[in-house]
Short mmCIF file of C-alpha atoms in Angstrom, two decimals:
data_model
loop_
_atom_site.label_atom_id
_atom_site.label_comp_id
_atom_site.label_asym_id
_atom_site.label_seq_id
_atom_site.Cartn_x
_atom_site.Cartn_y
_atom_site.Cartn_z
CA UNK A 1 119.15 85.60 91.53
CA UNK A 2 117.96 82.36 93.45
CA UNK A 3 121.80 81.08 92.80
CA UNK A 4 123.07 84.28 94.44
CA UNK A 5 123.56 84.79 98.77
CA UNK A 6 124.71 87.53 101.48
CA UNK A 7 126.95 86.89 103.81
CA UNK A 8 127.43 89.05 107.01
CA UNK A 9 130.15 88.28 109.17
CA UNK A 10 130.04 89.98 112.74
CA UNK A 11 133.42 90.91 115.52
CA UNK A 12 132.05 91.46 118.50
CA UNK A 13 135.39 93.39 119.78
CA UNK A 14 136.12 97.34 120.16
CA UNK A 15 138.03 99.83 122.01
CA UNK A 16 135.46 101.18 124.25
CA UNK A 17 131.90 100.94 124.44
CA UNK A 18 129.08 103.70 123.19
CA UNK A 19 127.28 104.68 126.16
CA UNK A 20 123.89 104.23 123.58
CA UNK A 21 125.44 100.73 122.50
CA UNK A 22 123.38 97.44 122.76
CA UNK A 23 124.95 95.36 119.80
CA UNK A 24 126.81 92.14 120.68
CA UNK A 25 129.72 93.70 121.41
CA UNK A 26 133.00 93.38 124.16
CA UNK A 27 135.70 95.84 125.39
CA UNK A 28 138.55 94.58 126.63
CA UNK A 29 138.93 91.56 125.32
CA UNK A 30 141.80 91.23 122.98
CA UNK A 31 142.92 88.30 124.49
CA UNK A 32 139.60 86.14 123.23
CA UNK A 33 140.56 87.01 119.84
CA UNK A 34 142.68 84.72 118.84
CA UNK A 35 140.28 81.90 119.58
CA UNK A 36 137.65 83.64 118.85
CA UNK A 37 138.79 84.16 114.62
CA UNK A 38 139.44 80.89 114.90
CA UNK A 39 135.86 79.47 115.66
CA UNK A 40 134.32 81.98 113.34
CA UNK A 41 136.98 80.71 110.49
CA UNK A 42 135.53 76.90 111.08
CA UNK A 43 131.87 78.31 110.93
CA UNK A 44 132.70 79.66 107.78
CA UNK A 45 134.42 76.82 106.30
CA UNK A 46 131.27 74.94 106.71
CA UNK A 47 128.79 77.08 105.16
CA UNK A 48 131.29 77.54 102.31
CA UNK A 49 131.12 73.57 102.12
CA UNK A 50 126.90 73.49 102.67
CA UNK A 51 126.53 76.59 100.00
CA UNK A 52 128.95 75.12 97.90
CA UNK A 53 126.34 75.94 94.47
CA UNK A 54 125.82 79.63 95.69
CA UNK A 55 127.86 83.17 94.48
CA UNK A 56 127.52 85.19 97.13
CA UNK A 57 126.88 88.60 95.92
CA UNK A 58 127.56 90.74 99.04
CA UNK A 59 129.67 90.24 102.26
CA UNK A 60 128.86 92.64 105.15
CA UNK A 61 131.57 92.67 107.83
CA UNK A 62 130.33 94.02 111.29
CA UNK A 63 130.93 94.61 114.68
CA UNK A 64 131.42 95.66 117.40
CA UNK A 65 134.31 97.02 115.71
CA UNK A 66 135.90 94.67 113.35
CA UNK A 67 138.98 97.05 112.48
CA UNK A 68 140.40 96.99 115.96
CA UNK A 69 141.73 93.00 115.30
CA UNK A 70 145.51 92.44 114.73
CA UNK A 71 146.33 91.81 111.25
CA UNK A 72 147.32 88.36 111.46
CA UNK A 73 143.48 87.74 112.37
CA UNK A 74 141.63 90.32 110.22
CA UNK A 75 143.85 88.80 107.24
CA UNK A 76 142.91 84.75 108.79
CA UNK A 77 139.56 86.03 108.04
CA UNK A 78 139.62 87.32 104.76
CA UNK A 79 141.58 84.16 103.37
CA UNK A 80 139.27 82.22 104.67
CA UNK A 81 136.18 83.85 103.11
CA UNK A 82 138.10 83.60 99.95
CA UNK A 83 139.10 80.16 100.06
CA UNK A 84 135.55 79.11 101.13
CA UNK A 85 132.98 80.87 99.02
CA UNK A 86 132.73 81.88 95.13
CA UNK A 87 132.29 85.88 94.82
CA UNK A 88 130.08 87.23 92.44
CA UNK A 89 131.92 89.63 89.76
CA UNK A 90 130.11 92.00 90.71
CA UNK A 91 130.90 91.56 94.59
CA UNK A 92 130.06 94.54 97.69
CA UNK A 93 132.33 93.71 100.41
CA UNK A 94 131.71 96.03 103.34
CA UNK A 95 133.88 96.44 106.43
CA UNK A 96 132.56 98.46 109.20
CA UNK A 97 135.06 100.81 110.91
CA UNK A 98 135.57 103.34 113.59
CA UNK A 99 138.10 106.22 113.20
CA UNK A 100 141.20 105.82 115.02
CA UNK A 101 141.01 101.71 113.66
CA UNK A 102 141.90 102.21 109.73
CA UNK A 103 145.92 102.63 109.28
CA UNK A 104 147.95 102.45 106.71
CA UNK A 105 148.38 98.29 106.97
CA UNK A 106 144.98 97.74 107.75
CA UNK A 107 143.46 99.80 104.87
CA UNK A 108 146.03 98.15 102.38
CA UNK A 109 145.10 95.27 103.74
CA UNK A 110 141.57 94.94 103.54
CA UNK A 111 141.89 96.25 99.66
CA UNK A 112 144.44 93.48 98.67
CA UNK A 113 141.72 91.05 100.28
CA UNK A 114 138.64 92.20 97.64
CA UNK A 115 136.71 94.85 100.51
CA UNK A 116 135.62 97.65 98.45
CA UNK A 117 133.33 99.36 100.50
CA UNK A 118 134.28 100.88 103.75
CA UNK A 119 131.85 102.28 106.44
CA UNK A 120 133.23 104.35 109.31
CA UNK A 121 131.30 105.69 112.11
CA UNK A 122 131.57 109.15 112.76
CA UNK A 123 127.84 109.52 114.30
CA UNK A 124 128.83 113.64 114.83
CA UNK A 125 131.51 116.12 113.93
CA UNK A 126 131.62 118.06 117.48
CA UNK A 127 134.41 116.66 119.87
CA UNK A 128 132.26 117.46 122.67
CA UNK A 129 129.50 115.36 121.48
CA UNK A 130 131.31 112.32 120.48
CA UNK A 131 133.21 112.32 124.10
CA UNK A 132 129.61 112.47 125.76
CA UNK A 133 127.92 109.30 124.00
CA UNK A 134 131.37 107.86 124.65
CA UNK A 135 133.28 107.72 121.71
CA UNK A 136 137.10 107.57 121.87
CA UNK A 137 137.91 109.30 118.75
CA UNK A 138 137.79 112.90 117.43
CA UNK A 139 136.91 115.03 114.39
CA UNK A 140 140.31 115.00 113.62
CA UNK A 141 140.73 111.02 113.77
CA UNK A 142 138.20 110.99 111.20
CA UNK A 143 139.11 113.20 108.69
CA UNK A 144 143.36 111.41 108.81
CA UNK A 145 141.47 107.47 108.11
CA UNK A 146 138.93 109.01 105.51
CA UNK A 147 141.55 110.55 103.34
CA UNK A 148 143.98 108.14 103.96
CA UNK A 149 141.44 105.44 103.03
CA UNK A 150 140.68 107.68 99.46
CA UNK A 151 144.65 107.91 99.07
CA UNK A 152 145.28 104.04 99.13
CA UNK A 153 141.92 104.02 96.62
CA UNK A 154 138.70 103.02 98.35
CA UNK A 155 136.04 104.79 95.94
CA UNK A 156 133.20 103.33 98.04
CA UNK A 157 132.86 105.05 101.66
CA UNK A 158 129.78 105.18 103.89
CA UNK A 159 129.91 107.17 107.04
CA UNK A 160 127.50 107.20 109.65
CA UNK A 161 125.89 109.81 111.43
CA UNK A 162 123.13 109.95 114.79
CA UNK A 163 121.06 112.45 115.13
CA UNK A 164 119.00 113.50 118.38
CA UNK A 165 122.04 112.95 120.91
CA UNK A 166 122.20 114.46 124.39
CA UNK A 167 122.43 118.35 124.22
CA UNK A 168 122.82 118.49 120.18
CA UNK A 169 121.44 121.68 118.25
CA UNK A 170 120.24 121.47 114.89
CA UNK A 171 123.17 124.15 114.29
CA UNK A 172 125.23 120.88 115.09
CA UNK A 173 123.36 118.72 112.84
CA UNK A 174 123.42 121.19 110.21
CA UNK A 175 127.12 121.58 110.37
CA UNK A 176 128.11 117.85 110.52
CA UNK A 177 126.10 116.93 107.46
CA UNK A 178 127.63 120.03 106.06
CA UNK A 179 131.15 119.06 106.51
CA UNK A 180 130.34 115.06 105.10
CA UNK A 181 128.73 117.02 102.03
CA UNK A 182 132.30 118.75 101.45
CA UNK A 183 134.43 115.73 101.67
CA UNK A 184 132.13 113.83 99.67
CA UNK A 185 131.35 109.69 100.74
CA UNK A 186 129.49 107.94 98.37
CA UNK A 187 126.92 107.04 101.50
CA UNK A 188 125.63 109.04 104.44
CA UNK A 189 123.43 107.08 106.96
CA UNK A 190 121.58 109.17 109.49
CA UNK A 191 120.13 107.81 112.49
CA UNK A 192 117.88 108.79 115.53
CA UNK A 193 119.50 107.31 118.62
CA UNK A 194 117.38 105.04 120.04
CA UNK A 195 118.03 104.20 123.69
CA UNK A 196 118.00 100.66 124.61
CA UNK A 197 117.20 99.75 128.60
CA UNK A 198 120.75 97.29 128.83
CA UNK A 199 122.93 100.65 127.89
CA UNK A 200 124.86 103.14 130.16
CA UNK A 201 122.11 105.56 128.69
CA UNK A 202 119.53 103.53 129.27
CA UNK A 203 120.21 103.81 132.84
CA UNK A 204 120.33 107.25 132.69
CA UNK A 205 117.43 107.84 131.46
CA UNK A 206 115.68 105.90 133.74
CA UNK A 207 117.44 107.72 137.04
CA UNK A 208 116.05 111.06 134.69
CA UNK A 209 119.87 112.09 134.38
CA UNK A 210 119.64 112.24 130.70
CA UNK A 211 118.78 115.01 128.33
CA UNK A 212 116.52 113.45 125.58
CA UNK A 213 115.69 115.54 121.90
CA UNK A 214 112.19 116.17 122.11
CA UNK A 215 109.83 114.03 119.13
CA UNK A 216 109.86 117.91 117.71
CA UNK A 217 113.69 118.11 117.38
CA UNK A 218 114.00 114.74 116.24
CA UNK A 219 111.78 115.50 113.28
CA UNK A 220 113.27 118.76 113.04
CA UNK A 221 116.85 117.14 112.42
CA UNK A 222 115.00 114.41 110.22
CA UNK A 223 113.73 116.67 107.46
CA UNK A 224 116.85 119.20 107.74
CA UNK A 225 118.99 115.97 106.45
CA UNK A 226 116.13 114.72 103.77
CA UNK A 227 115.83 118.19 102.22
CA UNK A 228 119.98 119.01 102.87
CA UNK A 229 120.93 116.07 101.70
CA UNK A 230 118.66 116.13 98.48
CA UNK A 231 119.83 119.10 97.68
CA UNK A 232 123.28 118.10 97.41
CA UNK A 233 122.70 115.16 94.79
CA UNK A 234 122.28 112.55 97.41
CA UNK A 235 119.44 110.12 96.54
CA UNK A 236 116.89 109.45 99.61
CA UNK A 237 116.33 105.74 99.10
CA UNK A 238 115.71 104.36 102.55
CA UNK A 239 114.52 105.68 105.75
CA UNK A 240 117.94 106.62 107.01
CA UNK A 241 120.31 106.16 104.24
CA UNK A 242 120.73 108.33 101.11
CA UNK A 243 123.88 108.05 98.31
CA UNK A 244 125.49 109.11 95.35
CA UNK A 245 123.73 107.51 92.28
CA UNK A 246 124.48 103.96 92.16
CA UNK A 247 125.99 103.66 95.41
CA UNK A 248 122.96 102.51 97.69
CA UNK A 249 124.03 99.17 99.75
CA UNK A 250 123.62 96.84 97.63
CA UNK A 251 123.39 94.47 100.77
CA UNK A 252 121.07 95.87 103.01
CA UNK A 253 118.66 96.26 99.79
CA UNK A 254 119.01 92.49 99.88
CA UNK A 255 117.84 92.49 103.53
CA UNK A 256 114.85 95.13 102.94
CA UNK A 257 113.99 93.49 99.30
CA UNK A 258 113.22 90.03 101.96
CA UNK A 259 116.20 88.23 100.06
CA UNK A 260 118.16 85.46 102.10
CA UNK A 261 121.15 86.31 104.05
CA UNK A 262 123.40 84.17 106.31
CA UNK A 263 125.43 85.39 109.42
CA UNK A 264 128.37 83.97 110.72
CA UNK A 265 129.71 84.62 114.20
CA UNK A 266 128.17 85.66 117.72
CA UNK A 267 124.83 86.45 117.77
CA UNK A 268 124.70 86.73 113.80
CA UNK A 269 120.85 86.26 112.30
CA UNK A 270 120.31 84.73 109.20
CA UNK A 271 117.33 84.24 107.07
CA UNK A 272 117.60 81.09 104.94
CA UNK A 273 114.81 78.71 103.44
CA UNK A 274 112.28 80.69 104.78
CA UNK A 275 113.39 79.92 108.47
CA UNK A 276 115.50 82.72 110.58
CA UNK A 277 117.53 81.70 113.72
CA UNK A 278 120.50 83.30 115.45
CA UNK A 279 124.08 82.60 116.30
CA UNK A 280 124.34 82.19 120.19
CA UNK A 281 125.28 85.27 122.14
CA UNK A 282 127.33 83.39 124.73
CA UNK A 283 131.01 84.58 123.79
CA UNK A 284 132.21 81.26 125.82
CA UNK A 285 129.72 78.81 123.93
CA UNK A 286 130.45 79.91 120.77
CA UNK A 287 134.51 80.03 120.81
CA UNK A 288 134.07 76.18 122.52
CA UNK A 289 131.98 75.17 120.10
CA UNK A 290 135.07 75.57 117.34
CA UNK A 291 132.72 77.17 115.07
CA UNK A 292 130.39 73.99 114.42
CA UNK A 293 127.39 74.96 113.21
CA UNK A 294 124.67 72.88 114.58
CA UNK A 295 126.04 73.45 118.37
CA UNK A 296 125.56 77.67 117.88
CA UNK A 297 121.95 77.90 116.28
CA UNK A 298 119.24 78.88 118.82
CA UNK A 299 115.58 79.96 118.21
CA UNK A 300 115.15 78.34 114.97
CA UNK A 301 111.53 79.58 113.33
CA UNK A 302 109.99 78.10 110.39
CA UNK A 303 108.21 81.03 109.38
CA UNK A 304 104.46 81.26 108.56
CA UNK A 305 103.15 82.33 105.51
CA UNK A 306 101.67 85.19 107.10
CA UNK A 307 104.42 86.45 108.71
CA UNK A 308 106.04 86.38 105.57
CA UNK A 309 103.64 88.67 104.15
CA UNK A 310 103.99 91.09 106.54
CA UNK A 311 107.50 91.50 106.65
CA UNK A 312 108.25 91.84 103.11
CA UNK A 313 105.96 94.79 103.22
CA UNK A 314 107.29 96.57 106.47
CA UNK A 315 110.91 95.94 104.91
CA UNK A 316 109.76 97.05 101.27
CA UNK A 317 108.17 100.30 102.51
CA UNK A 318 111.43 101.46 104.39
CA UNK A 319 112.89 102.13 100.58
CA UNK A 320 111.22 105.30 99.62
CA UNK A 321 110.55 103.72 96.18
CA UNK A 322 108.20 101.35 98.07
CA UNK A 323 107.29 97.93 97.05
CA UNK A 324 105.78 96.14 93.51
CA UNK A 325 102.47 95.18 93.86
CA UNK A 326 103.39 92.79 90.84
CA UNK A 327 106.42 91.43 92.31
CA UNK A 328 104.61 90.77 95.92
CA UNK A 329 101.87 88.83 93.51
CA UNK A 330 104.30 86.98 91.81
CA UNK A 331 106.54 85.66 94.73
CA UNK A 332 103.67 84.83 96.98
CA UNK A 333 100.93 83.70 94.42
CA UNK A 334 98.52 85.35 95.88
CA UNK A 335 96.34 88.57 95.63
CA UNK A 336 97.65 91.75 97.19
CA UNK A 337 94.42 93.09 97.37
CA UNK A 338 92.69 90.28 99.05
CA UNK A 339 95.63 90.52 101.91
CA UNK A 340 95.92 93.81 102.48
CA UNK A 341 93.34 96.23 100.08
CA UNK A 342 91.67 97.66 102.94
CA UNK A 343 94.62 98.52 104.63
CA UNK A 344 96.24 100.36 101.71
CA UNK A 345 93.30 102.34 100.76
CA UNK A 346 93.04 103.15 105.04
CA UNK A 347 96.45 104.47 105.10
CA UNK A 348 96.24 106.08 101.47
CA UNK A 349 92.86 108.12 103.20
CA UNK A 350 95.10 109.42 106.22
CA UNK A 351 97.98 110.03 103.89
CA UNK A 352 100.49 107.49 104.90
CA UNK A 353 100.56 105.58 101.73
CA UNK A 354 101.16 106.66 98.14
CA UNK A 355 99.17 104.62 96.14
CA UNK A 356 100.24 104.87 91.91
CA UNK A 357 99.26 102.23 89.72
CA UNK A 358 101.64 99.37 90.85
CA UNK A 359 103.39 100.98 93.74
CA UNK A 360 103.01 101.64 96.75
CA UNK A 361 105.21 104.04 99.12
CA UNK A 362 105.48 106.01 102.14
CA UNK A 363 104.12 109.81 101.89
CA UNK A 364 106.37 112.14 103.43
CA UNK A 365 103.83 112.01 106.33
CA UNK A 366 104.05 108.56 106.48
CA UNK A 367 107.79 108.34 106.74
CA UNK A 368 107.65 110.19 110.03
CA UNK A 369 105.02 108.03 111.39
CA UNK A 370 106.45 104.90 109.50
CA UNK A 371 105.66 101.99 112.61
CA UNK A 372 102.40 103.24 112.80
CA UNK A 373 102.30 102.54 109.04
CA UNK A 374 104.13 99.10 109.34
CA UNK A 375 101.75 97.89 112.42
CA UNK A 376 98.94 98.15 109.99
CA UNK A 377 100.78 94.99 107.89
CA UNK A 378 100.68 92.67 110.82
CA UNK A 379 98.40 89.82 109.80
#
């Protein structure tokens, strides 16, 4: 698979803001986009040129919200990817989407132009919630793109839900992962909102105007959608995400199996050659710099052998299968044991870790307490 690359292309423009949002990310804006898809079509020219030997096996579009660009530019795109990189045959192309974003021309669109997987954010099924983290669209948004999207033929749709918002019951919980469970996506992703200092919530919080989930409700709505979710033939195979059979992300496995990825647009990381570095966040910089590589990387990091080591395992251990003791041995060339024995058989003792044979995994203990687990790896 060495001959094989992600790519993940981010558009930092949407409607309106999240109040919980801290992604690179712009309201407002439309009139930057223009020159904006331009740059980002140059920067992807020349990586198409520099990987010119590589298939890339899975292209994650992301935002921001990238459905919310004019055709003209979201198709600019899309030729461009096609013209500058060989696909795999057995290509995931992901677009991220927000409901309210995904008509008719858009959806047909983006399936003429190879994207078979679609991921819209719903985050909750409660109008009430949605307008008090700030989201512009309703229930009802959602459910018109979602079955318009299976009517043109997308057979691939992940939606994504947050858990532990303001003033949300488990009764809430319980009924949005009930509803998703009726209509049937091949992909449910369930996250704990995490609030991030730079956000409207953020501030909030710190003025003590926000109602936060207790850690007890958090876990509460954590293990409601594990054992739910389970129950309705939806595999558990990462920390937050669970699917159909043979519909994980084939992408972000790349990303938490330590494979190499390359990001293209503002504030895009990439992993590459064992070094990491970002796109720069600067919306100005990076349209001026007409999408030339070399002018947009900052905080380029050769990184240690060490490091290395420790991130494949807190990466591996987010996929409930765990990691290969075997397959760490044989990409590092060196012994697990010697690295990291002590640490195993410490967490295996307070029943973190699953330990069997060649594996190692999370317990169901451990996936609540998972940083406390990951921490341990830091060499």
């Amino acid at each position: 698979m060495d001959n094989y690359i992600s790519l993940y292309i981010h558009i930092p423009f949407c409607k309106s803001k999240c109040l919980y949002c801290d992604f690179t990310s712009f309201d407002n804006m439309n009139q930057k986009m223009r020159p904006y898809v331009l740059a980002l079509c140059e920067e992807i020219k020349q990586y198409g040129e520099f990987l010119y030997d590589k298939k890339v096996d899975t292209v994650f579009i992301g935002g921001g919200t990238p459905t919310v660009l004019p055709l003209v530019l979201m198709e600019k795109i899309l030729k461009t990817l096609q013209e500058s990189f060989k696909f795999s045959s057995s290509l995931e192309f992901t677009i991220e989407s927000n409901p309210g974003t995904l008509n008719k021309d858009m959806l047909h669109l983006l399936k003429e132009n190879k994207i078979n997987r679609l991921s819209i954010g719903l985050q909750a099924t409660q109008n009430k919630l949605l307008k008090s983290i700030g989201r512009i669209h309703n229930l009802e948004d959602f459910d018109n793109n979602y079955h318009l999207a299976r009517k043109i033929g997308f057979k691939n749709i992940n939606v994504d839900l947050i858990f532990s918002l303001p003033k949300q019951t488990l009764k809430d919980w319980a009924s949005s992962l009930e509803y998703l469970v009726k209509i049937e996506p091949e992909h449910i992703s369930c996250y704990s909102l995490i609030i991030e200092e730079d956000t409207p919530f953020g501030k909030l919080k710190s003025e003590g105007r926000l109602s936060e989930a207790s850690e007890d409700s958090d876990r509460d709505m954590y293990h409601y959608a594990r054992n739910f979710l389970q129950e309705n033939k939806y595999k558990h195979y990462e920390i937050s995400n669970f699917s159909k059979a043979s519909f994980e992300s084939r992408h972000n496995l790349n990303c938490w199996e330590y494979k190499p990825y390359l990001a293209m647009g503002l504030g895009g990381h990439s992993f590459f050659n064992g070094e990491r570095y970002h796109n720069c966040y600067d919306l100005e910089k990076y349209i001026d710099s007409k999408g030339k590589i070399e002018d947009i990387k900052e905080d380029i990091e050769k990184i240690p052998l060490a490091m290395q080591y420790s991130e494949y395992m807190f990466l591996g251990l987010r996929l409930i299968e765990g990691i290969s003791i075997k397959e760490f041995e044989s990409r590092f060339k060196i012994s697990f044991d010697k690295l990291f024995g002590d640490k195993v058989k410490k967490l295996v003792e307070m029943q973190l870790l699953i330990k069997d044979g060649n594996n190692i995994r999370l317990s169901t203990k451990g996936l609540d307490l998972s940083n406390i687990v990951f921490a341990e790896f830091l060499l």
